[in-house]
PDB file of C-alpha atoms in Angstrom:
ATOM      1  CA  MET A 184      21.831  -4.447 -30.751  1.00 37.00           C
ATOM      2  CA  ASN A 185      23.130  -2.175 -28.605  1.00 43.00           C
ATOM      3  CA  LEU A 186      22.207  -3.076 -24.741  1.00 42.00           C
ATOM      4  CA  PRO A 187      20.882  -0.236 -21.974  1.00 44.00           C
ATOM      5  CA  LEU A 188      23.918   0.462 -19.646  1.00 41.00           C
ATOM      6  CA  PHE A 189      21.677  -0.407 -17.144  1.00 38.00           C
ATOM      7  CA  LEU A 190      21.876  -3.935 -18.129  1.00 39.00           C
ATOM      8  CA  LEU A 191      25.374  -3.895 -19.076  1.00 41.00           C
ATOM      9  CA  VAL A 192      26.137  -2.664 -15.672  1.00 38.00           C
ATOM     10  CA  ALA A 193      24.363  -4.826 -13.784  1.00 40.00           C
ATOM     11  CA  ALA A 194      25.137  -8.018 -15.538  1.00 40.00           C
ATOM     12  CA  LEU A 195      28.777  -7.834 -15.097  1.00 38.00           C
ATOM     13  CA  LEU A 196      29.226  -6.313 -11.932  1.00 38.00           C
ATOM     14  CA  SER A 197      27.487  -9.656 -11.065  1.00 37.00           C
ATOM     15  CA  ASN A 198      29.040 -12.051 -12.408  1.00 37.00           C
ATOM     16  CA  LEU A 199      25.765 -13.102 -14.475  1.00 39.00           C
ATOM     17  CA  THR A 200      25.321 -14.355 -17.872  1.00 37.00           C
ATOM     18  CA  LEU A 201      23.766 -11.196 -19.585  1.00 37.00           C
ATOM     19  CA  PRO A 202      19.874 -11.532 -20.142  1.00 43.00           C
ATOM     20  CA  ALA A 203      18.542 -11.152 -23.851  1.00 42.00           C
ATOM     21  CA  ILE A 204      15.696  -8.248 -23.778  1.00 44.00           C
ATOM     22  CA  ALA A 205      12.168  -9.534 -23.431  1.00 40.00           C
ATOM     23  CA  PHE A 206      10.932  -8.612 -27.377  1.00 44.00           C
ATOM     24  CA  ASP A 207       6.470  -9.917 -26.361  1.00 70.00           C
ATOM     25  CA  GLY A 208       6.364  -6.462 -23.518  1.00 91.00           C
ATOM     26  CA  LYS A 209       3.438  -4.786 -24.774  1.00 95.00           C
ATOM     27  CA  SER A 210       1.390  -1.496 -23.818  1.00 97.00           C
ATOM     28  CA  ILE A 211      -1.838  -2.596 -21.868  1.00 96.00           C
ATOM     29  CA  GLU A 212      -4.040   0.233 -21.402  1.00 98.00           C
ATOM     30  CA  TYR A 213      -6.009   0.262 -18.353  1.00 98.00           C
ATOM     31  CA  LYS A 214      -8.788   3.726 -15.557  1.00 98.00           C
ATOM     32  CA  ASP A 215      -8.019   4.569 -12.575  1.00 98.00           C
ATOM     33  CA  GLY A 216     -12.072   5.458 -12.706  1.00 97.00           C
ATOM     34  CA  GLU A 217     -12.219   7.812 -15.224  1.00 97.00           C
ATOM     35  CA  THR A 218      -8.274   7.957 -15.390  1.00 98.00           C
ATOM     36  CA  VAL A 219      -6.874   6.433 -18.435  1.00 98.00           C
ATOM     37  CA  CYS A 220      -3.173   5.030 -17.674  1.00 98.00           C
ATOM     38  CA  GLU A 221      -0.987   2.891 -19.597  1.00 98.00           C
ATOM     39  CA  GLY A 222       1.344   0.580 -18.318  1.00 98.00           C
ATOM     40  CA  TYR A 223       3.757  -2.111 -19.709  1.00 98.00           C
ATOM     41  CA  LEU A 224       3.640  -5.741 -19.127  1.00 97.00           C
ATOM     42  CA  ALA A 225       6.449  -8.250 -19.725  1.00 96.00           C
ATOM     43  CA  GLY A 226       6.191 -12.276 -19.328  1.00 92.00           C
ATOM     44  CA  GLY A 227       2.934 -13.353 -18.812  1.00 74.00           C
ATOM     45  CA  SER A 228       3.257 -16.765 -20.708  1.00 70.00           C
ATOM     46  CA  PRO A 229       0.599 -19.489 -20.437  1.00 73.00           C
ATOM     47  CA  LYS A 230       2.449 -20.980 -17.205  1.00 81.00           C
ATOM     48  CA  THR A 231       1.666 -20.055 -13.738  1.00 91.00           C
ATOM     49  CA  ALA A 232       3.885 -17.705 -12.631  1.00 95.00           C
ATOM     50  CA  PRO A 233       5.011 -14.767  -9.271  1.00 97.00           C
ATOM     51  CA  GLY A 234       3.900 -11.352 -10.554  1.00 98.00           C
ATOM     52  CA  VAL A 235       5.529  -8.402  -9.906  1.00 98.00           C
ATOM     53  CA  LEU A 236       4.528  -4.521  -9.727  1.00 98.00           C
ATOM     54  CA  VAL A 237       6.806  -2.138 -11.145  1.00 98.00           C
ATOM     55  CA  PHE A 238       7.075   1.615  -9.699  1.00 98.00           C
ATOM     56  CA  HIS A 239       8.051   4.243 -11.883  1.00 98.00           C
ATOM     57  CA  ASP A 240      10.864   6.983 -10.475  1.00 98.00           C
ATOM     58  CA  TRP A 241       9.153  11.146 -10.480  1.00 97.00           C
ATOM     59  CA  MET A 242      10.356  11.197 -13.980  1.00 97.00           C
ATOM     60  CA  GLY A 243       7.097   8.761 -15.361  1.00 98.00           C
ATOM     61  CA  LEU A 244       7.113   5.144 -17.017  1.00 97.00           C
ATOM     62  CA  THR A 245      10.050   5.537 -19.068  1.00 96.00           C
ATOM     63  CA  ASP A 246      12.909   2.684 -20.921  1.00 95.00           C
ATOM     64  CA  HIS A 247      14.332   2.271 -17.420  1.00 95.00           C
ATOM     65  CA  THR A 248      10.291   0.861 -15.771  1.00 97.00           C
ATOM     66  CA  ARG A 249      10.589  -1.252 -18.986  1.00 97.00           C
ATOM     67  CA  GLU A 250      13.574  -2.256 -19.359  1.00 96.00           C
ATOM     68  CA  VAL A 251      12.828  -3.543 -15.335  1.00 98.00           C
ATOM     69  CA  CYS A 252      10.182  -4.948 -16.147  1.00 97.00           C
ATOM     70  CA  ASP A 253      11.913  -7.143 -18.966  1.00 97.00           C
ATOM     71  CA  ARG A 254      14.558  -7.963 -16.431  1.00 97.00           C
ATOM     72  CA  LEU A 255      12.515 -10.049 -14.346  1.00 97.00           C
ATOM     73  CA  ALA A 256      10.697 -11.703 -16.946  1.00 95.00           C
ATOM     74  CA  GLN A 257      13.899 -13.167 -18.482  1.00 94.00           C
ATOM     75  CA  ILE A 258      14.198 -14.050 -15.298  1.00 94.00           C
ATOM     76  CA  GLY A 259      11.011 -15.697 -14.135  1.00 94.00           C
ATOM     77  CA  TYR A 260       8.523 -13.260 -13.286  1.00 96.00           C
ATOM     78  CA  THR A 261       5.863 -11.574 -14.893  1.00 96.00           C
ATOM     79  CA  ALA A 262       6.301  -7.965 -14.544  1.00 97.00           C
ATOM     80  CA  PHE A 263       4.028  -4.974 -14.472  1.00 98.00           C
ATOM     81  CA  ALA A 264       4.520  -1.377 -15.072  1.00 98.00           C
ATOM     82  CA  ALA A 265       2.293   0.970 -13.201  1.00 98.00           C
ATOM     83  CA  ASP A 266       1.634   4.186 -14.956  1.00 98.00           C
ATOM     84  CA  VAL A 267       1.181   6.425 -12.142  1.00 98.00           C
ATOM     85  CA  TYR A 268       1.020   9.633 -14.036  1.00 98.00           C
ATOM     86  CA  GLY A 269      -1.720   8.567 -15.676  1.00 98.00           C
ATOM     87  CA  LYS A 270      -2.048   8.076 -20.327  1.00 98.00           C
ATOM     88  CA  GLY A 271       0.398  10.262 -22.154  1.00 96.00           C
ATOM     89  CA  VAL A 272       1.774  12.507 -18.633  1.00 97.00           C
ATOM     90  CA  ARG A 273       5.221  12.345 -18.937  1.00 96.00           C
ATOM     91  CA  PRO A 274       7.273  15.054 -17.998  1.00 97.00           C
ATOM     92  CA  ALA A 275      10.102  16.313 -19.884  1.00 96.00           C
ATOM     93  CA  ASN A 276      12.080  18.018 -16.675  1.00 96.00           C
ATOM     94  CA  ARG A 277      12.910  17.960 -13.345  1.00 94.00           C
ATOM     95  CA  GLU A 278      10.257  20.703 -12.907  1.00 97.00           C
ATOM     96  CA  GLU A 279       7.650  19.035 -14.455  1.00 98.00           C
ATOM     97  CA  ALA A 280       8.821  15.294 -12.295  1.00 97.00           C
ATOM     98  CA  GLY A 281       8.329  17.376  -8.803  1.00 97.00           C
ATOM     99  CA  ALA A 282       4.759  18.939  -9.867  1.00 98.00           C
ATOM    100  CA  GLN A 283       3.296  15.814 -10.709  1.00 98.00           C
ATOM    101  CA  ALA A 284       4.962  13.575  -8.149  1.00 98.00           C
ATOM    102  CA  GLY A 285       4.340  15.730  -5.081  1.00 97.00           C
ATOM    103  CA  LYS A 286       0.276  16.114  -6.535  1.00 97.00           C
ATOM    104  CA  TYR A 287       0.393  12.206  -6.102  1.00 98.00           C
ATOM    105  CA  LYS A 288       2.829  12.850  -2.153  1.00 97.00           C
ATOM    106  CA  SER A 289       0.209  15.062  -1.134  1.00 97.00           C
ATOM    107  CA  ASP A 290      -2.558  12.616  -1.757  1.00 98.00           C
ATOM    108  CA  ARG A 291      -1.890   9.679  -0.491  1.00 97.00           C
ATOM    109  CA  PRO A 292      -5.517   8.658  -0.388  1.00 97.00           C
ATOM    110  CA  ALA A 293      -4.887   9.305  -4.420  1.00 98.00           C
ATOM    111  CA  LEU A 294      -2.089   7.707  -4.958  1.00 98.00           C
ATOM    112  CA  ARG A 295      -2.732   4.423  -3.282  1.00 98.00           C
ATOM    113  CA  ARG A 296      -6.158   4.261  -4.855  1.00 98.00           C
ATOM    114  CA  ARG A 297      -3.715   4.623  -8.757  1.00 98.00           C
ATOM    115  CA  CYS A 298      -1.434   1.641  -7.326  1.00 98.00           C
ATOM    116  CA  GLU A 299      -4.251  -0.508  -6.148  1.00 98.00           C
ATOM    117  CA  ALA A 300      -5.532   0.044  -9.865  1.00 98.00           C
ATOM    118  CA  ALA A 301      -2.096  -0.930 -11.538  1.00 98.00           C
ATOM    119  CA  LEU A 302      -2.478  -4.208  -9.299  1.00 98.00           C
ATOM    120  CA  SER A 303      -5.681  -5.636  -9.613  1.00 98.00           C
ATOM    121  CA  GLN A 304      -4.291  -4.801 -13.743  1.00 97.00           C
ATOM    122  CA  LEU A 305      -1.349  -7.211 -13.019  1.00 97.00           C
ATOM    123  CA  ARG A 306      -3.588  -9.506 -11.120  1.00 96.00           C
ATOM    124  CA  GLY A 307      -5.419 -10.212 -13.341  1.00 94.00           C
ATOM    125  CA  ALA A 308      -3.164 -10.622 -16.504  1.00 93.00           C
ATOM    126  CA  ARG A 309      -2.102 -14.085 -17.844  1.00 90.00           C
ATOM    127  CA  GLY A 310      -0.541 -16.625 -16.520  1.00 88.00           C
ATOM    128  CA  VAL A 311      -0.173 -14.306 -13.030  1.00 95.00           C
ATOM    129  CA  ASN A 312      -0.329 -16.576  -9.359  1.00 94.00           C
ATOM    130  CA  GLY A 313      -2.124 -13.577  -7.838  1.00 92.00           C
ATOM    131  CA  ALA A 314      -1.471 -15.525  -4.639  1.00 94.00           C
ATOM    132  CA  GLN A 315       2.696 -14.075  -5.327  1.00 97.00           C
ATOM    133  CA  ILE A 316       2.616 -11.109  -6.413  1.00 98.00           C
ATOM    134  CA  ALA A 317       5.795  -8.297  -4.896  1.00 98.00           C
ATOM    135  CA  ALA A 318       6.037  -4.098  -5.972  1.00 99.00           C
ATOM    136  CA  ILE A 319       8.717  -2.328  -6.304  1.00 99.00           C
ATOM    137  CA  GLY A 320       9.136   0.960  -6.755  1.00 98.00           C
ATOM    138  CA  TYR A 321      12.754   3.066  -7.279  1.00 98.00           C
ATOM    139  CA  CYS A 322      13.019   6.954  -5.706  1.00 98.00           C
ATOM    140  CA  PHE A 323       8.886   7.913  -5.947  1.00 98.00           C
ATOM    141  CA  GLY A 324       7.563   4.427  -6.512  1.00 98.00           C
ATOM    142  CA  GLY A 325       9.553   3.092  -3.783  1.00 98.00           C
ATOM    143  CA  THR A 326       6.913   5.356  -2.442  1.00 98.00           C
ATOM    144  CA  CYS A 327       4.356   4.665  -4.373  1.00 98.00           C
ATOM    145  CA  ALA A 328       4.792   0.720  -3.526  1.00 98.00           C
ATOM    146  CA  ILE A 329       5.154   1.174   0.511  1.00 98.00           C
ATOM    147  CA  GLU A 330       1.983   3.552   0.504  1.00 98.00           C
ATOM    148  CA  LEU A 331       0.643  -0.282  -1.545  1.00 98.00           C
ATOM    149  CA  ALA A 332       1.135  -1.726   1.510  1.00 98.00           C
ATOM    150  CA  ARG A 333       0.114   0.473   3.552  1.00 98.00           C
ATOM    151  CA  ASP A 334      -3.757   0.292   1.904  1.00 98.00           C
ATOM    152  CA  GLY A 335      -3.194  -4.058   3.092  1.00 98.00           C
ATOM    153  CA  ALA A 336      -2.828  -5.016  -0.092  1.00 98.00           C
ATOM    154  CA  PRO A 337      -2.890  -8.879  -0.304  1.00 97.00           C
ATOM    155  CA  ILE A 338       0.754  -8.793  -1.367  1.00 98.00           C
ATOM    156  CA  ALA A 339       4.020 -10.691  -0.538  1.00 98.00           C
ATOM    157  CA  GLY A 340       6.451  -9.048  -1.221  1.00 98.00           C
ATOM    158  CA  VAL A 341       8.028  -4.788  -1.049  1.00 99.00           C
ATOM    159  CA  VAL A 342      10.730  -3.427  -2.085  1.00 99.00           C
ATOM    160  CA  SER A 343      12.235  -0.357  -2.464  1.00 98.00           C
ATOM    161  CA  PHE A 344      15.222   0.968  -4.184  1.00 98.00           C
ATOM    162  CA  HIS A 345      15.972   4.343  -2.326  1.00 98.00           C
ATOM    163  CA  GLY A 346      12.772   5.592  -1.981  1.00 98.00           C
ATOM    164  CA  GLY A 347      10.914   8.311  -0.239  1.00 97.00           C
ATOM    165  CA  LEU A 348      10.430   6.978   3.911  1.00 98.00           C
ATOM    166  CA  ASP A 349       8.691   8.895   5.470  1.00 95.00           C
ATOM    167  CA  SER A 350       5.225   7.940   7.750  1.00 93.00           C
ATOM    168  CA  PRO A 351       2.975  10.563   7.621  1.00 94.00           C
ATOM    169  CA  THR A 352       0.588   8.407   8.922  1.00 96.00           C
ATOM    170  CA  PRO A 353       2.662   6.218  10.942  1.00 97.00           C
ATOM    171  CA  ALA A 354      -1.006   4.003  11.952  1.00 97.00           C
ATOM    172  CA  ASP A 355      -1.210   2.734   8.604  1.00 98.00           C
ATOM    173  CA  GLY A 356       2.149   0.388   8.952  1.00 98.00           C
ATOM    174  CA  ARG A 357      -0.837  -2.531  11.100  1.00 98.00           C
ATOM    175  CA  ASN A 358      -2.674  -2.233   7.181  1.00 98.00           C
ATOM    176  CA  ILE A 359       0.771  -4.382   5.912  1.00 98.00           C
ATOM    177  CA  LYS A 360       0.659  -7.616   4.732  1.00 98.00           C
ATOM    178  CA  ALA A 361       3.696  -7.839   3.088  1.00 98.00           C
ATOM    179  CA  LYS A 362       7.272  -8.035   4.183  1.00 98.00           C
ATOM    180  CA  MET A 363       9.298  -5.390   3.625  1.00 98.00           C
ATOM    181  CA  LEU A 364      13.020  -4.872   1.537  1.00 99.00           C
ATOM    182  CA  ILE A 365      14.082  -1.689   2.009  1.00 99.00           C
ATOM    183  CA  LEU A 366      17.351  -1.073   0.054  1.00 99.00           C
ATOM    184  CA  HIS A 367      19.077   2.656   0.257  1.00 98.00           C
ATOM    185  CA  GLY A 368      21.831   4.616   0.097  1.00 98.00           C
ATOM    186  CA  ALA A 369      23.965   5.106   3.266  1.00 98.00           C
ATOM    187  CA  ASP A 370      24.955   8.806   2.135  1.00 98.00           C
ATOM    188  CA  ASP A 371      21.455  10.060   0.792  1.00 98.00           C
ATOM    189  CA  PRO A 372      20.360  13.201   1.466  1.00 98.00           C
ATOM    190  CA  PHE A 373      17.478  13.683   0.654  1.00 97.00           C
ATOM    191  CA  VAL A 374      16.180  11.131   3.444  1.00 97.00           C
ATOM    192  CA  LYS A 375      16.220  12.500   6.283  1.00 96.00           C
ATOM    193  CA  LYS A 376      17.429  10.897   9.568  1.00 97.00           C
ATOM    194  CA  ASP A 377      14.071  11.693  11.324  1.00 97.00           C
ATOM    195  CA  GLU A 378      11.809  10.215   8.204  1.00 97.00           C
ATOM    196  CA  ILE A 379      14.455   7.101   8.263  1.00 98.00           C
ATOM    197  CA  ASP A 380      13.551   6.681  12.252  1.00 98.00           C
ATOM    198  CA  ALA A 381       9.859   7.461  12.260  1.00 98.00           C
ATOM    199  CA  PHE A 382       9.337   4.581   9.299  1.00 98.00           C
ATOM    200  CA  GLN A 383      11.929   2.294  11.277  1.00 98.00           C
ATOM    201  CA  ASN A 384       9.233   3.081  14.437  1.00 98.00           C
ATOM    202  CA  GLU A 385       6.001   2.680  12.451  1.00 98.00           C
ATOM    203  CA  LEU A 386       7.314  -1.005  11.058  1.00 98.00           C
ATOM    204  CA  ARG A 387       8.005  -2.012  14.755  1.00 98.00           C
ATOM    205  CA  ALA A 388       4.914  -0.807  16.173  1.00 98.00           C
ATOM    206  CA  ALA A 389       2.940  -2.642  13.843  1.00 98.00           C
ATOM    207  CA  LYS A 390       5.476  -6.451  13.869  1.00 98.00           C
ATOM    208  CA  VAL A 391       5.898  -6.251  10.528  1.00 98.00           C
ATOM    209  CA  ASP A 392       7.869  -8.367   8.608  1.00 98.00           C
ATOM    210  CA  TRP A 393      10.927  -6.009   7.828  1.00 98.00           C
ATOM    211  CA  GLN A 394      14.750  -5.507   6.550  1.00 98.00           C
ATOM    212  CA  MET A 395      16.900  -2.742   5.216  1.00 98.00           C
ATOM    213  CA  ILE A 396      19.718  -2.331   3.905  1.00 98.00           C
ATOM    214  CA  TYR A 397      22.350   0.596   3.491  1.00 98.00           C
ATOM    215  CA  TYR A 398      24.892   0.565   0.934  1.00 98.00           C
ATOM    216  CA  GLY A 399      28.034   2.304   1.500  1.00 98.00           C
ATOM    217  CA  ASN A 400      29.324   5.582  -0.534  1.00 98.00           C
ATOM    218  CA  ALA A 401      25.914   5.731  -2.211  1.00 98.00           C
ATOM    219  CA  VAL A 402      23.259   8.246  -2.488  1.00 98.00           C
ATOM    220  CA  HIS A 403      19.583   8.579  -4.116  1.00 98.00           C
ATOM    221  CA  ALA A 404      19.145   7.385  -6.803  1.00 98.00           C
ATOM    222  CA  PHE A 405      22.376   5.081  -7.067  1.00 98.00           C
ATOM    223  CA  THR A 406      20.684   3.085  -9.922  1.00 98.00           C
ATOM    224  CA  GLU A 407      19.825   4.977 -12.265  1.00 96.00           C
ATOM    225  CA  PRO A 408      23.156   5.956 -14.771  1.00 95.00           C
ATOM    226  CA  TRP A 409      21.601   9.075 -16.680  1.00 94.00           C
ATOM    227  CA  VAL A 410      22.450  11.202 -13.508  1.00 95.00           C
ATOM    228  CA  GLY A 411      25.906  10.774 -13.657  1.00 97.00           C
ATOM    229  CA  THR A 412      28.159   9.636 -10.633  1.00 98.00           C
ATOM    230  CA  ASP A 413      28.978  13.417  -9.011  1.00 98.00           C
ATOM    231  CA  ASN A 414      27.753  12.149  -5.226  1.00 98.00           C
ATOM    232  CA  SER A 415      28.459  15.546  -3.994  1.00 98.00           C
ATOM    233  CA  LYS A 416      24.801  16.589  -6.474  1.00 97.00           C
ATOM    234  CA  GLY A 417      22.830  14.588  -3.930  1.00 98.00           C
ATOM    235  CA  ALA A 418      21.562  11.447  -6.977  1.00 98.00           C
ATOM    236  CA  ALA A 419      24.468   9.794  -8.151  1.00 98.00           C
ATOM    237  CA  TYR A 420      24.347   6.069 -10.230  1.00 98.00           C
ATOM    238  CA  ASN A 421      26.912   3.347  -8.039  1.00 98.00           C
ATOM    239  CA  PRO A 422      27.399   0.409 -10.112  1.00 98.00           C
ATOM    240  CA  GLU A 423      28.069  -1.543  -6.864  1.00 98.00           C
ATOM    241  CA  ALA A 424      25.109  -0.308  -5.742  1.00 98.00           C
ATOM    242  CA  ALA A 425      23.308  -1.400  -8.228  1.00 98.00           C
ATOM    243  CA  ALA A 426      24.391  -4.415  -8.204  1.00 98.00           C
ATOM    244  CA  ARG A 427      24.024  -5.403  -5.284  1.00 98.00           C
ATOM    245  CA  SER A 428      20.834  -4.392  -4.855  1.00 98.00           C
ATOM    246  CA  TRP A 429      19.467  -6.199  -7.405  1.00 98.00           C
ATOM    247  CA  ARG A 430      20.656  -9.337  -5.577  1.00 98.00           C
ATOM    248  CA  ALA A 431      19.197  -8.470  -2.732  1.00 98.00           C
ATOM    249  CA  MET A 432      15.583  -8.351  -4.240  1.00 98.00           C
ATOM    250  CA  THR A 433      16.576 -11.471  -6.486  1.00 98.00           C
ATOM    251  CA  ASP A 434      17.443 -12.561  -2.901  1.00 98.00           C
ATOM    252  CA  PHE A 435      14.606 -11.927  -1.297  1.00 98.00           C
ATOM    253  CA  PHE A 436      12.109 -13.100  -3.729  1.00 98.00           C
ATOM    254  CA  ALA A 437      13.063 -16.726  -3.459  1.00 98.00           C
ATOM    255  CA  GLU A 438      12.565 -16.174  -0.189  1.00 98.00           C
ATOM    256  CA  LEU A 439       8.377 -15.339  -0.542  1.00 98.00           C
ATOM    257  CA  PHE A 440       7.846 -17.649  -3.878  1.00 97.00           C
ATOM    258  CA  GLY A 441      10.817 -20.151  -4.292  1.00 95.00           C
ATOM    259  CA  PRO A 442      14.069 -20.083  -6.882  1.00 91.00           C
ATOM    260  CA  ARG A 443      13.236 -19.436 -10.054  1.00 87.00           C
TER     261      ARG A 443
END
């Protein structure tokens, strides 16, 4: 079996036994109003477990998102990949991805409804402890996870991997019930300092329990091998930051839910 580079590098760098890929993952259709979405569920054993809602990057629900869910299932969580764009909407290039992501970033109420629909699907999955749910996201998906928290969703935690941190309605920070972990490339050129400052001020004003980790020599998309390793392009894979951010997330989950 050819293991995905994402899993191979992360396992080697974290000095962990390479996890087997879950083979019980399955596509799940669900709806947001009249829109049919097609997510991906991994785990879901009869034994009660915390749930993790996974939001994809701007390319939509891809193998990367499914691999993240499989990896989470291997360490004891039930993971559900949300389909923010809707069934069959899978961008073929950066232009299409930008159009889709922009559509939802410019309509935060619609984005929040789409995120809430995915949360409801995970909450109803077999064996999920509804009181122990976290949301994570990559790039555009980081924005999704944060918006879900801003909508007042009853989730325990949020993890953003190199996500967008703009703060269009700062007052919504007071709705956040979740603890927040923000994992950010220190040299990310796409998230401006004034956006970071506004985001942190939003969390401070709302007295949110938050932490933010900066990874040196890392730019945008540092967990994604297919973007290449040239930092000058603004988006580049950084294996050390990828491994460290995964460990930061699992430590955060242990704080929220106890050891797995």
